[in-house]
Amino acid sequence: MTNLSLKPYISEEQIQQKVKELGQTLTKKFKGEKVVAVCVLKGSFMFYSDLVRAIDADITCEFFGVASYHGGTSSSGEVKVTLDLASPVEGKHVVLVEDIVDTGLTMNYLKGSILSRNPKSLTTIALLEKPEALKVECQLDHVGFKIPNDFVVGYGLDYQGYYRNLPYIAQVQNFQ
Ligand code: IMP
């Protein structure tokens, strides 16, 4: 499982530079405001922890657990909630932080779920987006990198649970 051939794709330095830029953009938007930053588990935990440190605002942290891939490499299209938000977001500014938007189904589900709780505003952000893989329309407010429709791992993203701890993003060359 952990002997897949990986091709480095987005370096640690490129990721950190992008996180800094996104942090500055969100700081401009929310400076002096209270913001609930929602981490979508598990994949966005690393991006999220870097991003919240790059935003200068009054942030509280919430975690939303969803599973859609069930360990494979193609989306099942079904979104299963594994952990709901612990606190209400009604009347609050919410920043929803995703690792990657592939078909768009998960992000659309998450947006619907948050909006149904009547936040003051909802800002969506994804580190990666695969525009060619979208199956539904999915508008994002901020995207780190647009990438081709290839399977990637690292910096929180996994293949069957592995590779999340890589500090960079790599394309998988050989599935077994
Ligand atoms: P979507 O619902 O198809 O947009 O899928 C979103 C979820 O699928 C993400 O939050 C990831 O957990 C997972 N995913 C999509 N593409 C990749 C990939 O290239 N590598 C690892 N996980 C992925």
CSV table of C-alpha atoms and ligand atoms in Angstrom, one decimal:
chain,number,residue,atom,x,y,z
A,1,MET,CA,0.0,0.0,0.0
A,2,THR,CA,2.7,2.4,0.9
A,3,ASN,CA,4.9,1.5,-2.1
A,4,LEU,CA,3.0,3.4,-4.7
A,5,SER,CA,5.1,5.3,-7.2
A,6,LEU,CA,4.6,9.0,-6.4
A,7,LYS,CA,5.5,12.0,-8.6
A,8,PRO,CA,6.0,15.2,-6.7
A,9,TYR,CA,3.4,17.7,-8.0
A,10,ILE,CA,3.0,20.7,-5.7
A,11,SER,CA,6.0,21.3,-3.4
A,12,GLU,CA,5.9,22.2,0.3
A,13,GLU,CA,7.1,25.7,-0.6
A,14,GLN,CA,4.4,26.3,-3.2
A,15,ILE,CA,1.7,25.1,-0.8
A,16,GLN,CA,3.0,27.4,2.0
A,17,GLN,CA,3.2,30.4,-0.3
A,18,LYS,CA,-0.4,29.7,-1.4
A,19,VAL,CA,-1.6,29.3,2.2
A,20,LYS,CA,0.0,32.7,3.0
A,21,GLU,CA,-1.8,34.4,0.1
A,22,LEU,CA,-5.1,32.8,1.0
A,23,GLY,CA,-4.6,33.8,4.6
A,24,GLN,CA,-4.0,37.4,3.6
A,25,THR,CA,-7.1,37.4,1.4
A,26,LEU,CA,-9.3,36.1,4.3
A,27,THR,CA,-7.7,38.4,6.8
A,28,LYS,CA,-8.7,41.4,4.6
A,29,LYS,CA,-12.2,40.0,4.4
A,30,PHE,CA,-12.6,39.2,8.1
A,31,LYS,CA,-10.2,41.4,10.2
A,32,GLY,CA,-12.0,42.5,13.4
A,33,GLU,CA,-14.8,40.0,12.8
A,34,LYS,CA,-15.7,36.7,14.5
A,35,VAL,CA,-15.4,33.7,12.2
A,36,VAL,CA,-16.2,30.0,12.5
A,37,ALA,CA,-13.6,28.1,10.5
A,38,VAL,CA,-14.9,24.7,9.6
A,39,CYS,CA,-12.4,21.9,8.9
A,40,VAL,CA,-13.7,19.1,6.7
A,41,LEU,CA,-12.3,15.9,8.0
A,42,LYS,CA,-10.3,14.0,7.4
A,43,GLY,CA,-8.6,15.4,4.2
A,44,SER,CA,-8.4,19.1,5.0
A,45,PHE,CA,-6.8,18.8,8.5
A,46,MET,CA,-3.3,19.9,7.4
A,47,PHE,CA,-4.4,22.7,5.1
A,48,TYR,CA,-6.8,23.9,7.7
A,49,SER,CA,-4.3,24.0,10.5
A,50,ASP,CA,-1.9,26.0,8.3
A,51,LEU,CA,-4.7,28.3,7.0
A,52,VAL,CA,-6.2,29.3,10.3
A,53,ARG,CA,-2.7,30.3,11.5
A,54,ALA,CA,-2.4,32.5,8.5
A,55,ILE,CA,-5.7,34.4,9.1
A,56,ASP,CA,-5.7,37.4,11.5
A,57,ALA,CA,-9.3,37.4,12.8
A,58,ASP,CA,-11.3,36.1,15.8
A,59,ILE,CA,-11.5,32.5,14.8
A,60,THR,CA,-13.2,29.6,16.5
A,61,CYS,CA,-12.6,26.1,15.1
A,62,GLU,CA,-15.3,23.5,14.2
A,63,PHE,CA,-14.9,20.1,12.6
A,64,PHE,CA,-17.2,18.4,10.1
A,65,GLY,CA,-16.5,14.8,9.3
A,66,VAL,CA,-17.6,13.4,6.0
A,67,ALA,CA,-16.7,10.3,4.0
A,68,SER,CA,-17.3,9.9,0.3
A,69,TYR,CA,-14.5,7.8,-1.2
A,70,HIS,CA,-14.7,4.8,1.1
A,71,GLY,CA,-11.0,4.1,0.5
A,72,GLY,CA,-11.0,3.9,-3.3
A,73,THR,CA,-10.0,6.3,-6.0
A,74,SER,CA,-13.3,7.3,-7.5
A,75,SER,CA,-16.1,9.1,-5.8
A,76,SER,CA,-19.1,7.0,-4.7
A,77,GLY,CA,-21.3,10.1,-5.0
A,78,GLU,CA,-22.7,9.4,-1.6
A,79,VAL,CA,-21.8,11.6,1.3
A,80,LYS,CA,-21.8,10.1,4.8
A,81,VAL,CA,-21.6,12.4,7.8
A,82,THR,CA,-19.1,10.9,10.4
A,83,LEU,CA,-19.0,13.9,12.7
A,84,ASP,CA,-21.4,16.8,12.8
A,85,LEU,CA,-20.5,20.4,14.0
A,86,ALA,CA,-20.4,20.6,17.7
A,87,SER,CA,-21.9,24.2,17.9
A,88,PRO,CA,-24.6,26.2,16.1
A,89,VAL,CA,-23.4,28.5,13.3
A,90,GLU,CA,-26.6,30.5,13.1
A,91,GLY,CA,-25.9,34.2,12.6
A,92,LYS,CA,-22.1,33.6,12.3
A,93,HIS,CA,-19.6,34.1,9.5
A,94,VAL,CA,-18.5,30.6,8.4
A,95,VAL,CA,-15.4,29.7,6.4
A,96,LEU,CA,-15.7,26.2,5.0
A,97,VAL,CA,-12.3,24.6,4.4
A,98,GLU,CA,-12.0,21.6,2.0
A,99,ASP,CA,-9.0,19.8,0.7
A,100,ILE,CA,-10.1,19.1,-2.8
A,101,VAL,CA,-13.2,19.4,-5.0
A,102,ASP,CA,-13.4,16.5,-7.4
A,103,THR,CA,-17.0,15.8,-8.6
A,104,GLY,CA,-18.3,18.7,-6.4
A,105,LEU,CA,-20.8,16.5,-4.7
A,106,THR,CA,-19.2,16.7,-1.3
A,107,MET,CA,-18.8,20.5,-1.4
A,108,ASN,CA,-22.4,20.9,-2.5
A,109,TYR,CA,-23.6,18.7,0.3
A,110,LEU,CA,-21.6,20.6,2.8
A,111,LYS,CA,-22.7,24.0,1.5
A,112,GLY,CA,-26.4,22.9,1.7
A,113,SER,CA,-25.9,21.6,5.2
A,114,ILE,CA,-24.2,24.8,6.5
A,115,LEU,CA,-26.7,27.1,4.7
A,116,SER,CA,-29.6,25.3,6.2
A,117,ARG,CA,-28.3,26.4,9.6
A,118,ASN,CA,-28.7,30.1,8.7
A,119,PRO,CA,-25.1,31.5,9.0
A,120,LYS,CA,-24.5,35.3,8.6
A,121,SER,CA,-22.3,34.4,5.6
A,122,LEU,CA,-20.6,31.3,4.1
A,123,THR,CA,-17.2,31.5,2.4
A,124,THR,CA,-16.0,28.3,0.7
A,125,ILE,CA,-12.3,27.5,0.1
A,126,ALA,CA,-10.6,24.5,-1.3
A,127,LEU,CA,-6.9,23.9,-1.6
A,128,LEU,CA,-7.4,21.9,-4.9
A,129,GLU,CA,-10.0,21.8,-7.6
A,130,LYS,CA,-10.3,19.3,-10.5
A,131,PRO,CA,-12.4,21.3,-13.0
A,132,GLU,CA,-12.6,18.4,-15.5
A,133,ALA,CA,-14.0,16.1,-12.9
A,134,LEU,CA,-17.0,18.2,-11.8
A,135,LYS,CA,-20.3,16.4,-12.1
A,136,VAL,CA,-22.4,19.2,-10.6
A,137,GLU,CA,-22.0,23.0,-10.7
A,138,CYS,CA,-20.0,24.0,-7.7
A,139,GLN,CA,-19.1,27.6,-7.1
A,140,LEU,CA,-16.1,28.2,-4.8
A,141,ASP,CA,-15.1,31.5,-3.3
A,142,HIS,CA,-11.4,30.7,-3.1
A,143,VAL,CA,-9.2,27.9,-4.7
A,144,GLY,CA,-5.6,27.3,-4.1
A,145,PHE,CA,-4.6,25.3,-7.2
A,146,LYS,CA,-6.7,24.0,-10.2
A,147,ILE,CA,-5.3,20.6,-11.2
A,148,PRO,CA,-5.9,18.0,-13.9
A,149,ASN,CA,-8.2,15.0,-13.3
A,150,ASP,CA,-5.4,12.8,-11.7
A,151,PHE,CA,-5.4,11.2,-8.3
A,152,VAL,CA,-3.2,13.0,-5.8
A,153,VAL,CA,-2.0,12.3,-2.3
A,154,GLY,CA,-0.2,14.1,0.5
A,155,TYR,CA,-0.8,17.2,2.7
A,156,GLY,CA,-3.9,15.6,4.2
A,157,LEU,CA,-5.0,13.7,1.1
A,158,ASP,CA,-4.9,9.9,1.2
A,159,TYR,CA,-5.0,6.7,-0.7
A,160,GLN,CA,-6.7,4.1,1.4
A,161,GLY,CA,-5.8,6.0,4.5
A,162,TYR,CA,-2.1,6.4,3.7
A,163,TYR,CA,0.1,9.3,2.6
A,164,ARG,CA,-1.8,12.0,4.5
A,165,ASN,CA,1.4,12.9,6.3
A,166,LEU,CA,3.4,13.9,3.3
A,167,PRO,CA,4.3,17.6,3.5
A,168,TYR,CA,3.8,18.0,-0.3
A,169,ILE,CA,1.3,16.9,-2.9
A,170,ALA,CA,2.1,14.0,-5.3
A,171,GLN,CA,0.5,12.3,-8.3
A,172,VAL,CA,0.1,8.6,-8.0
A,173,GLN,CA,1.7,6.9,-10.9
A,174,ASN,CA,0.9,3.2,-10.4
A,175,PHE,CA,-2.2,1.8,-8.8
A,176,GLN,CA,-1.9,-1.9,-7.8
B,1,IMP,P1,-16.1,15.0,-4.5
B,1,IMP,O1,-17.4,14.8,-3.7
B,1,IMP,O2,-16.0,14.0,-5.7
B,1,IMP,O3,-15.8,16.4,-4.9
B,1,IMP,O4,-14.9,14.5,-3.6
B,1,IMP,C1,-14.4,15.2,-2.6
B,1,IMP,C2,-13.6,14.3,-1.7
B,1,IMP,O5,-13.0,13.1,-2.3
B,1,IMP,C3,-12.5,15.0,-1.1
B,1,IMP,O6,-12.8,15.7,0.1
B,1,IMP,C4,-11.4,14.0,-0.9
B,1,IMP,O7,-11.5,13.4,0.4
B,1,IMP,C5,-11.7,12.9,-2.0
B,1,IMP,N1,-10.8,13.1,-3.2
B,1,IMP,C6,-11.2,13.6,-4.4
B,1,IMP,N2,-10.1,13.6,-5.2
B,1,IMP,C7,-9.1,13.1,-4.5
B,1,IMP,C8,-7.7,12.8,-4.8
B,1,IMP,O8,-7.2,13.0,-5.9
B,1,IMP,N3,-7.0,12.3,-3.8
B,1,IMP,C9,-7.4,12.0,-2.6
B,1,IMP,N4,-8.7,12.2,-2.3
B,1,IMP,C10,-9.5,12.7,-3.2
